[in-house]
Amino acid sequence: MAHSMKDYSPHHPKAITSLANASNLVLIDNYDSFTWNVYQYLTLEGASVKVYRNDKISLEDLIALNPTQLVVSPGPGHPATDSGVSNEAIRYFAGKIPILGICMGQQCMITAFGGEVTFAGEILHGKTSALKHDGKGLYSGMAQELPVTRYHSLAGSRISLPDCFEVSSWSVKEQSPDSSIIMGVRHKSFVIEGVQFHPESILTAEGRSMIGNFLAMHGGTWAENIQLLSKHSDADKSLSTQPRAAAPATKQNILDQIYAHRRQAVSKQKLVPSQRPEDFQQLYKMGLAPPLVSFVNRLNQTPFPLALMAEIKRASPSKGIISLSASAPLQARAYALAGASVISVLTEPNWFKGSLDDLRAVRQSLDCMPSRPAILRKEFIFEEYQILEARLAGADSVLLIVKMLDRVLLQRLYKYSVSLGMEPLVEVNNDEEMKEALSLNAKVIGVNNRNLTNFEVDLGTTSRLLQLAPDETILCALSGISSPEDVEPYKKIGVGAVLIGEALMRAPDVKSFIQHLLEDTNKLYETVHPVPMPMVKICGTRTLEAAQCAVSLGAAFIGLILVNGRKRTVSPEEALKISAFIHSRSPRVPADKPSQIQRSVGTDYFVHTSFILLAKERPFLVGVFQDQPLEFILTEQRKLQLDVVQLHGSEPLEWTRLIPVPVFKAFKPQDPQLSKRGFHALPLLDSAGGGTGKRLDLEAIKTIFKEDPSLRVILAGGLEPNNLAAIKTELGSFLENVVGFDVSSGVETDGAQNLGLIKDFIESAKGPSNGD
């Protein structure tokens, strides 16, 4: 039958040999003229097809036919009322045989599994749209932005899409699969694919290839599909297909396509002013590349039996969409605080939905984090330009895939990366590639357990290739790892690191998942971060007697107002006396010292600075300034030997890096610079200009802590001995975000510091909350 038909589209002029696995395909006709085109493409692709109108056959009769595949055609009307036996058939055959739904057929699939089909927002009849997709299933081997033809006024609702489905394609107009209009769906467990557009239309590019991809599917579940496909060799003539007269891209494997696409994109980018190679070279010569950490050393620093390389991956050709809404910097910070040694950032935009902006944001999110993880640019690299681009964006290493690089190019790129201070991760999948990597004297080799040609995963690949690696080489297991059972064999044989991507991206609690995955028997997370201690800052101190009283009671900070004309400004003579007293002090009366921070675990910047301040064995002398010249601040700091400078005005944040001691910077809660890492040692939250006695809105403060759990602050504004316990109670669990209390007017009587109130305040700060 196939040879008696013709395909009049310009895309696939030839028929192919009949397929033994598609010998009894049933096509349900929902009374649509396009059903003939669907039948034609199915037949031309090698299927033996029987067609039945949706109201002319019962489910029992369909079951008796024992079909090899089920295809549900387009049609007019609504899937709930006008599709006849279609919904029943989909529900029955789901999980038993491959199912394809086209236009109304897809709507029937959504309806059959409990979703809603509503007005699409516009009526489309013979209109083409550019299609984006996840590169899986029907779209395997397809380029992006394919023109597809649409005839519909209804569509599945993204909001009510059943959880068992994932969005597999969407129009470029909607930008992402999170859009409300769905162009394609796929069942997560069963071999069920749906499309809202018409692959059988002559105006749809690669429509026959999509049909061919469907006919290549086996079994009722995706797991069964993989098993059945692996049983068939290329020599199995009953399942082989003759080459289609398709676009050359369809003959490439997915890795070839990605490389071809990236080459084209990079070539265009290099022509853009500011993005040219000479522009990048100039930036590098100017010293604008961020500081590096050693990729090798960081892999050797781990709190776990083997190092964790945690990956930020929104999608992949093998898994499709994983998490388009993921925030790369938030995910990176969570990985770092959970003990990751390396954070891998996928920057390929089409198949993996990443970008170089992700890498930059990740680098910025970890800025000034002690023992921050190394950052790996996971990309398809084929020239030096991309390596320099990665270095300027903040990467500490890059990926070099041996499979895609000839020997000369591989050696050249490896040497160039090392010359920039970045030891690459060299990726291999077999013995031959391993030998190429070893010829480089590569220090870090990653074994991809996934074959990049057919995407099959074999976790034993790493174990086999480990035998070829010298002891000094760090061998990393890449791909397919998702459970402690996967990791355990690698621990036993000495694998240096594991890379985890999809499983981490899907984990609802990253820290708990990593604990479970790597079996953290040392209870890392209970000891790594010091619990903030209640430090007290007595501000507006202007007599030696008040300073002595505060210090004797355990105050951590003595604040001197050095702003001329303020009522709490300390005199120069008294300031020198207080400074001499503070610096002559033996260790202050300390609370228990905080636990040590492990160097192998990333620690938030503010947690680290809090730890440093708490570890000081005598009180700090703090000089408070407000909108005064930097030169004056520096002079006063030297003269009074200030331990800390407090900026309480509108001073530029950059000044904090020009002052040779830690800086407290005063902020109002709504200030966006409050949580900026790497500048001020701690933010001081105040309601106004200081010393006004006006209290802060604690609900607003708790909201800040919810959004940034690692933030640590000194709390000021309206604090008094008689309200501090209640404030601590109101803060509840967020009290751990407050590492200190700052008071000035709250310990004064008639404008003078009251030693009794100072005593009461310090005791309240260090004492229990109300109700404790």
Coordinates of N, CA and C in Angstrom, one line a residue, residues 296-494:
V296 N 40.4 21.6 40.9 CA 40.9 20.4 41.5 C 40.9 20.4 43.0
N297 N 41.4 21.5 43.6 CA 41.4 21.6 45.1 C 40.0 21.5 45.7
R298 N 39.1 22.2 45.0 CA 37.7 22.2 45.5 C 37.1 20.8 45.5
L299 N 37.4 20.0 44.5 CA 36.9 18.6 44.4 C 37.5 17.8 45.5
N300 N 38.7 18.1 46.0 CA 39.3 17.4 47.1 C 38.8 17.8 48.4
Q301 N 38.1 19.0 48.5 CA 37.5 19.5 49.7 C 36.1 19.1 49.8
T302 N 35.7 18.1 50.5 CA 34.3 17.7 50.6 C 34.0 17.1 51.9
P303 N 32.8 17.4 52.5 CA 32.4 16.8 53.7 C 31.9 15.4 53.6
F304 N 31.8 14.9 52.4 CA 31.2 13.6 52.1 C 32.2 12.6 51.7
P305 N 31.9 11.4 51.6 CA 32.8 10.3 51.2 C 33.4 10.6 49.8
L306 N 32.6 11.2 48.9 CA 33.1 11.7 47.6 C 32.4 13.0 47.3
A307 N 33.0 13.8 46.4 CA 32.6 15.1 46.2 C 31.3 15.2 45.4
L308 N 30.5 16.2 45.7 CA 29.2 16.4 44.9 C 29.4 17.5 43.9
M309 N 29.1 17.2 42.7 CA 29.0 18.2 41.6 C 27.5 18.4 41.4
A310 N 26.9 19.5 41.8 CA 25.5 19.7 41.7 C 25.2 20.6 40.5
E311 N 24.2 20.1 39.7 CA 24.0 20.7 38.4 C 22.7 21.5 38.3
I312 N 22.7 22.6 37.7 CA 21.6 23.4 37.4 C 21.2 23.2 36.0
K313 N 20.0 22.5 35.8 CA 19.6 22.0 34.5 C 18.1 22.1 34.4
R314 N 17.6 23.0 33.5 CA 16.2 23.2 33.4 C 15.5 22.1 32.4
A315 N 16.3 21.6 31.5 CA 15.8 20.6 30.6 C 16.9 19.9 29.9
S316 N 16.6 18.8 29.2 CA 17.6 18.1 28.5 C 17.0 17.3 27.3
P317 N 17.7 17.0 26.3 CA 17.2 16.2 25.2 C 16.6 14.9 25.6
S318 N 17.2 14.3 26.6 CA 16.7 12.9 27.0 C 15.5 13.0 28.0
K319 N 15.5 14.0 28.8 CA 14.4 14.1 29.8 C 13.4 15.2 29.5
G320 N 13.6 16.0 28.5 CA 12.7 17.1 28.3 C 12.7 18.2 29.3
I321 N 11.6 18.8 29.5 CA 11.5 19.9 30.5 C 11.6 19.3 31.9
I322 N 12.5 19.9 32.7 CA 12.6 19.5 34.1 C 12.1 20.5 35.0
S323 N 12.5 21.8 34.9 CA 12.0 22.9 35.7 C 12.4 24.2 35.1
L324 N 11.5 24.7 34.3 CA 11.7 26.0 33.6 C 11.7 27.1 34.5
S325 N 11.0 27.0 35.6 CA 10.8 28.1 36.6 C 12.0 28.2 37.6
A326 N 12.9 27.3 37.5 CA 14.0 27.3 38.5 C 14.9 28.6 38.4
S327 N 15.2 29.1 39.6 CA 16.1 30.3 39.6 C 17.5 29.7 39.8
A328 N 18.4 30.0 38.9 CA 19.8 29.5 38.9 C 20.5 30.0 40.2
P329 N 20.5 31.3 40.5 CA 21.3 31.7 41.7 C 20.7 31.1 43.0
L330 N 19.4 31.0 43.1 CA 18.8 30.5 44.3 C 19.2 29.0 44.5
Q331 N 19.1 28.3 43.3 CA 19.5 26.9 43.3 C 20.9 26.7 43.7
A332 N 21.8 27.5 43.1 CA 23.2 27.5 43.4 C 23.5 27.7 44.9
R333 N 22.9 28.7 45.5 CA 23.1 29.0 46.9 C 22.7 27.8 47.8
A334 N 21.5 27.2 47.4 CA 21.1 26.0 48.2 C 22.1 24.9 48.0
Y335 N 22.6 24.7 46.8 CA 23.6 23.6 46.6 C 24.9 23.9 47.5
A336 N 25.3 25.1 47.4 CA 26.6 25.5 48.2 C 26.4 25.3 49.7
L337 N 25.3 25.7 50.2 CA 25.1 25.6 51.7 C 24.8 24.1 52.1
A338 N 24.5 23.3 51.1 CA 24.3 21.9 51.4 C 25.5 21.0 51.2
G339 N 26.7 21.6 50.8 CA 27.9 20.9 50.8 C 28.5 20.6 49.4
A340 N 27.9 21.1 48.3 CA 28.4 20.8 47.0 C 29.8 21.4 46.8
S341 N 30.7 20.6 46.2 CA 32.0 21.1 45.9 C 32.1 21.8 44.6
V342 N 31.2 21.5 43.7 CA 31.2 22.1 42.4 C 29.7 22.3 42.0
I343 N 29.5 23.5 41.3 CA 28.1 23.7 40.8 C 28.3 23.8 39.3
S344 N 27.6 22.9 38.6 CA 27.7 22.8 37.1 C 26.5 23.6 36.6
V345 N 26.7 24.5 35.7 CA 25.7 25.4 35.1 C 25.6 25.1 33.6
L346 N 24.5 24.6 33.2 CA 24.3 24.4 31.7 C 23.9 25.7 31.1
T347 N 24.7 26.1 30.1 CA 24.5 27.4 29.4 C 23.9 27.3 28.0
E348 N 23.6 26.1 27.6 CA 23.0 25.9 26.2 C 21.5 26.3 26.3
P349 N 21.1 27.2 25.4 CA 19.7 27.7 25.5 C 18.6 26.9 24.9
N350 N 18.8 26.2 23.9 CA 17.7 25.6 23.2 C 17.3 24.2 23.8
W351 N 18.2 23.3 23.9 CA 17.8 22.0 24.4 C 17.9 21.9 26.0
F352 N 18.7 22.8 26.6 CA 18.9 22.7 28.0 C 18.3 23.9 28.8
K353 N 17.8 24.9 28.0 CA 17.2 26.1 28.6 C 18.1 26.9 29.5
G354 N 19.4 26.9 29.3 CA 20.3 27.6 30.1 C 20.8 28.9 29.4
S355 N 21.7 29.6 30.0 CA 22.3 30.8 29.4 C 23.5 31.2 30.2
L356 N 24.3 32.0 29.5 CA 25.5 32.5 30.2 C 25.1 33.4 31.4
D357 N 23.9 34.1 31.2 CA 23.4 34.9 32.3 C 23.2 34.1 33.6
D358 N 22.8 32.8 33.4 CA 22.6 31.9 34.6 C 24.0 31.8 35.3
L359 N 25.0 31.6 34.5 CA 26.3 31.4 35.1 C 26.8 32.7 35.8
R360 N 26.6 33.8 35.2 CA 27.0 35.1 35.9 C 26.2 35.2 37.2
A361 N 24.9 35.0 37.1 CA 24.1 35.1 38.3 C 24.5 34.1 39.4
V362 N 24.8 32.9 39.0 CA 25.3 31.9 40.0 C 26.6 32.4 40.6
R363 N 27.5 32.9 39.8 CA 28.8 33.4 40.4 C 28.5 34.6 41.4
Q364 N 27.6 35.5 41.0 CA 27.3 36.6 41.9 C 26.7 36.2 43.2
S365 N 25.8 35.1 43.1 CA 25.1 34.6 44.3 C 26.1 34.0 45.3
L366 N 27.2 33.5 44.8 CA 28.2 32.9 45.7 C 29.4 33.8 46.0
D367 N 29.3 35.1 45.5 CA 30.4 36.0 45.7 C 30.7 36.2 47.2
C368 N 31.9 36.2 47.6 CA 32.4 36.4 48.9 C 32.0 35.3 49.9
M369 N 31.5 34.2 49.4 CA 31.1 33.0 50.2 C 32.4 32.3 50.6
P370 N 32.8 32.2 51.8 CA 34.0 31.4 52.2 C 33.8 29.9 51.7
S371 N 34.9 29.4 51.1 CA 34.9 28.0 50.6 C 33.8 27.8 49.6
R372 N 33.6 28.8 48.7 CA 32.5 28.7 47.7 C 32.8 27.5 46.8
P373 N 31.8 26.8 46.3 CA 32.0 25.8 45.3 C 32.7 26.3 44.0
A374 N 33.4 25.5 43.3 CA 33.9 25.9 42.0 C 32.7 25.8 41.0
I375 N 32.8 26.7 40.0 CA 31.7 26.8 39.0 C 32.2 26.2 37.7
L376 N 31.4 25.3 37.2 CA 31.7 24.6 35.9 C 30.8 25.1 34.9
R377 N 31.3 25.6 33.7 CA 30.4 25.9 32.6 C 30.2 24.6 31.8
K378 N 29.0 24.1 31.9 CA 28.6 22.9 31.1 C 28.1 23.4 29.8
E379 N 28.8 23.2 28.8 CA 28.5 23.7 27.4 C 29.1 22.9 26.4
F380 N 28.7 23.1 25.2 CA 29.3 22.3 24.0 C 30.4 23.2 23.4
I381 N 31.6 23.0 23.9 CA 32.7 23.9 23.6 C 33.5 23.4 22.4
F382 N 33.8 24.3 21.5 CA 34.6 23.9 20.3 C 35.6 24.9 19.9
E383 N 35.7 26.1 20.7 CA 36.7 27.0 20.4 C 37.1 27.9 21.6
E384 N 38.3 28.5 21.5 CA 38.8 29.3 22.6 C 37.9 30.4 23.1
Y385 N 37.2 31.0 22.1 CA 36.3 32.1 22.4 C 35.3 31.7 23.5
Q386 N 34.8 30.5 23.5 CA 33.8 30.1 24.5 C 34.5 30.0 25.9
I387 N 35.7 29.6 25.9 CA 36.4 29.4 27.1 C 36.7 30.7 27.8
L388 N 37.2 31.7 27.0 CA 37.4 33.0 27.5 C 36.1 33.6 28.0
E389 N 35.1 33.4 27.2 CA 33.7 33.9 27.6 C 33.3 33.4 29.0
A390 N 33.6 32.1 29.2 CA 33.3 31.5 30.5 C 34.1 32.1 31.6
R391 N 35.4 32.3 31.3 CA 36.2 32.9 32.4 C 35.8 34.2 32.8
L392 N 35.4 35.1 31.8 CA 34.9 36.4 32.1 C 33.6 36.4 32.9
A393 N 32.8 35.4 32.7 CA 31.5 35.3 33.3 C 31.6 34.7 34.7
G394 N 32.7 34.2 35.1 CA 32.9 33.7 36.5 C 33.1 32.2 36.6
A395 N 33.3 31.5 35.5 CA 33.5 30.0 35.6 C 34.9 29.7 36.2
D396 N 35.0 28.6 36.9 CA 36.3 28.1 37.3 C 36.8 26.9 36.5
S397 N 35.9 26.4 35.7 CA 36.3 25.2 34.8 C 35.3 25.2 33.7
V398 N 35.7 24.5 32.6 CA 34.8 24.3 31.5 C 34.8 22.8 31.1
L399 N 33.7 22.4 30.4 CA 33.6 21.0 30.0 C 34.2 20.9 28.6
L400 N 35.0 19.8 28.4 CA 35.5 19.5 27.0 C 35.0 18.0 26.8
I401 N 34.2 17.8 25.7 CA 33.7 16.5 25.4 C 34.6 15.9 24.3
V402 N 35.3 14.8 24.7 CA 36.2 14.2 23.8 C 35.5 13.7 22.5
K403 N 34.3 13.2 22.7 CA 33.6 12.6 21.5 C 33.5 13.6 20.4
M404 N 33.4 14.9 20.7 CA 33.1 15.9 19.7 C 34.3 16.7 19.2
L405 N 35.5 16.4 19.7 CA 36.7 17.2 19.4 C 37.8 16.3 18.9
D406 N 38.4 16.6 17.7 CA 39.5 15.9 17.3 C 40.7 16.1 18.2
R407 N 41.7 15.2 18.0 CA 42.8 15.3 19.0 C 43.5 16.6 19.1
V408 N 43.8 17.2 17.9 CA 44.5 18.5 17.9 C 43.7 19.6 18.6
L409 N 42.4 19.6 18.2 CA 41.5 20.6 18.8 C 41.4 20.4 20.3
L410 N 41.2 19.2 20.7 CA 41.1 18.9 22.2 C 42.3 19.3 22.9
Q411 N 43.5 19.1 22.4 CA 44.7 19.5 23.1 C 44.9 21.0 23.1
R412 N 44.5 21.6 22.0 CA 44.6 23.1 22.0 C 43.6 23.7 23.0
L413 N 42.4 23.3 23.1 CA 41.4 23.8 24.0 C 41.8 23.6 25.4
Y414 N 42.3 22.4 25.7 CA 42.7 22.0 27.1 C 43.8 23.0 27.5
K415 N 44.8 23.1 26.7 CA 46.0 24.0 27.0 C 45.5 25.5 27.2
Y416 N 44.6 25.9 26.4 CA 44.1 27.3 26.5 C 43.4 27.5 27.8
S417 N 42.5 26.5 28.2 CA 41.8 26.6 29.4 C 42.7 26.7 30.6
V418 N 43.7 25.8 30.6 CA 44.7 25.8 31.7 C 45.5 27.1 31.8
S419 N 45.7 27.7 30.6 CA 46.5 29.0 30.6 C 45.7 30.1 31.2
L420 N 44.3 30.0 31.3 CA 43.5 31.0 31.9 C 43.2 30.6 33.4
G421 N 43.9 29.6 33.9 CA 43.8 29.2 35.3 C 42.7 28.2 35.5
M422 N 42.0 27.7 34.5 CA 40.9 26.8 34.6 C 41.3 25.4 34.2
E423 N 41.4 24.4 35.1 CA 41.5 23.0 34.8 C 40.2 22.5 34.3
P424 N 40.2 22.0 33.0 CA 38.9 21.5 32.5 C 38.4 20.2 33.1
L425 N 37.1 20.0 32.9 CA 36.6 18.6 33.1 C 36.5 18.0 31.7
V426 N 37.2 16.9 31.6 CA 37.3 16.2 30.3 C 36.4 15.1 30.3
E427 N 35.4 15.1 29.4 CA 34.3 14.0 29.5 C 34.6 12.9 28.5
V428 N 34.4 11.7 28.9 CA 34.6 10.5 28.1 C 33.5 9.5 28.3
N429 N 33.4 8.5 27.4 CA 32.3 7.5 27.5 C 32.8 6.1 27.2
N430 N 34.0 6.0 26.7 CA 34.5 4.6 26.4 C 36.0 4.6 26.5
D431 N 36.6 3.4 26.3 CA 38.0 3.2 26.4 C 38.8 4.2 25.6
E432 N 38.4 4.3 24.3 CA 39.2 5.1 23.4 C 39.2 6.5 23.8
E433 N 38.1 7.1 24.2 CA 38.0 8.4 24.6 C 38.8 8.6 25.9
M434 N 38.8 7.6 26.8 CA 39.6 7.7 28.0 C 41.1 7.8 27.7
K435 N 41.5 7.1 26.8 CA 42.9 7.2 26.4 C 43.3 8.6 25.9
E436 N 42.4 9.2 25.1 CA 42.6 10.6 24.7 C 42.7 11.5 25.8
A437 N 41.8 11.4 26.8 CA 41.8 12.2 28.0 C 43.1 12.1 28.8
L438 N 43.6 10.8 28.9 CA 44.8 10.6 29.7 C 46.0 11.1 28.9
S439 N 46.0 11.2 27.6 CA 47.1 11.7 26.9 C 47.3 13.2 27.1
L440 N 46.2 13.9 27.6 CA 46.3 15.3 28.0 C 47.0 15.5 29.3
N441 N 47.1 14.4 30.1 CA 47.4 14.5 31.5 C 46.4 15.3 32.3
A442 N 45.1 15.0 31.9 CA 44.0 15.7 32.5 C 43.9 15.3 34.0
K443 N 43.7 16.3 34.8 CA 43.6 16.1 36.3 C 42.2 15.6 36.7
V444 N 41.2 16.0 35.9 CA 39.8 15.7 36.3 C 39.2 15.1 35.0
I445 N 38.7 13.9 35.1 CA 38.0 13.2 34.0 C 36.6 12.8 34.4
G446 N 35.7 13.2 33.6 CA 34.3 12.9 33.9 C 33.8 11.7 33.0
V447 N 33.3 10.7 33.5 CA 32.8 9.6 32.7 C 31.3 9.7 32.6
N448 N 30.8 10.0 31.4 CA 29.4 10.1 31.1 C 28.8 8.7 31.0
N449 N 27.9 8.4 32.0 CA 27.3 7.1 31.9 C 26.2 7.1 30.9
R450 N 25.9 8.2 30.3 CA 24.9 8.3 29.2 C 25.6 8.3 27.9
N451 N 25.3 7.4 27.0 CA 25.8 7.4 25.6 C 25.2 8.6 24.9
L452 N 26.0 9.5 24.4 CA 25.4 10.7 23.8 C 24.9 10.5 22.4
T453 N 25.0 9.3 21.9 CA 24.4 9.0 20.6 C 23.0 8.5 20.7
N454 N 22.8 7.5 21.6 CA 21.5 6.9 21.8 C 20.8 7.3 23.1
F455 N 21.6 8.0 24.0 CA 21.1 8.4 25.3 C 20.8 7.3 26.3
E456 N 21.3 6.1 26.0 CA 21.1 5.0 27.0 C 22.1 5.2 28.2
V457 N 21.6 4.9 29.4 CA 22.5 5.1 30.6 C 23.0 3.7 31.1
D458 N 24.2 3.7 31.4 CA 24.9 2.5 32.0 C 25.8 2.9 33.1
L459 N 25.3 2.8 34.4 CA 26.0 3.3 35.5 C 27.3 2.5 35.7
G460 N 27.5 1.4 35.0 CA 28.7 0.6 35.1 C 29.9 1.2 34.3
T461 N 29.6 2.2 33.4 CA 30.6 2.8 32.6 C 31.7 3.4 33.4
T462 N 31.4 4.1 34.4 CA 32.4 4.7 35.3 C 33.3 3.7 35.9
S463 N 32.6 2.6 36.5 CA 33.4 1.6 37.2 C 34.4 0.9 36.2
R464 N 34.0 0.7 35.0 CA 34.9 0.0 34.0 C 36.1 0.9 33.7
L465 N 35.8 2.2 33.4 CA 36.9 3.1 33.0 C 37.8 3.5 34.1
L466 N 37.3 3.4 35.4 CA 38.2 3.8 36.5 C 39.5 3.0 36.5
Q467 N 39.5 1.8 36.0 CA 40.6 0.9 36.0 C 41.8 1.5 35.1
L468 N 41.4 2.4 34.2 CA 42.4 2.9 33.3 C 43.0 4.2 33.8
A469 N 42.4 4.8 34.9 CA 42.9 6.1 35.3 C 44.0 6.0 36.4
P470 N 45.0 6.8 36.3 CA 46.0 6.8 37.4 C 45.4 7.3 38.7
D471 N 46.0 6.9 39.8 CA 45.5 7.2 41.1 C 45.3 8.7 41.4
E472 N 46.2 9.5 40.8 CA 46.2 11.0 41.0 C 45.1 11.7 40.2
T473 N 44.5 11.0 39.3 CA 43.4 11.6 38.5 C 42.1 11.5 39.3
I474 N 41.4 12.6 39.3 CA 40.0 12.6 39.9 C 39.0 12.2 38.9
L475 N 38.4 11.0 39.1 CA 37.4 10.5 38.2 C 36.0 10.8 38.7
C476 N 35.2 11.4 37.9 CA 33.8 11.8 38.2 C 32.8 11.0 37.5
A477 N 31.8 10.6 38.2 CA 30.7 9.9 37.5 C 29.6 10.8 37.1
L478 N 29.3 10.9 35.8 CA 28.3 11.8 35.3 C 27.1 11.1 34.8
S479 N 25.9 11.6 35.0 CA 24.6 11.1 34.4 C 24.0 9.9 35.1
G480 N 22.7 10.0 35.2 CA 21.9 8.8 35.6 C 21.9 8.5 37.1
I481 N 22.5 9.3 37.9 CA 22.6 9.0 39.4 C 21.5 9.7 40.1
S482 N 20.8 9.0 40.9 CA 19.6 9.6 41.6 C 19.3 9.0 43.0
S483 N 20.1 8.0 43.4 CA 19.7 7.4 44.7 C 21.0 7.0 45.4
P484 N 20.9 6.7 46.7 CA 22.1 6.2 47.5 C 22.6 4.9 46.9
E485 N 21.7 4.1 46.3 CA 22.1 2.8 45.7 C 23.0 3.0 44.5
D486 N 22.8 4.2 43.8 CA 23.6 4.5 42.6 C 25.0 5.0 43.1
V487 N 25.0 5.6 44.2 CA 26.3 6.2 44.7 C 27.2 5.2 45.4
E488 N 26.6 4.3 46.1 CA 27.3 3.4 47.0 C 28.5 2.6 46.3
P489 N 28.2 2.1 45.1 CA 29.4 1.4 44.4 C 30.5 2.3 44.1
Y490 N 30.2 3.6 43.8 CA 31.3 4.5 43.5 C 32.1 4.8 44.7
K491 N 31.5 4.9 45.9 CA 32.2 5.1 47.1 C 33.3 4.0 47.3
K492 N 32.8 2.8 47.1 CA 33.7 1.6 47.4 C 34.9 1.5 46.5
I493 N 34.8 2.0 45.2 CA 35.9 1.8 44.3 C 36.8 3.0 44.1
G494 N 36.4 4.1 44.8 CA 37.3 5.3 44.8 C 37.0 6.3 43.8

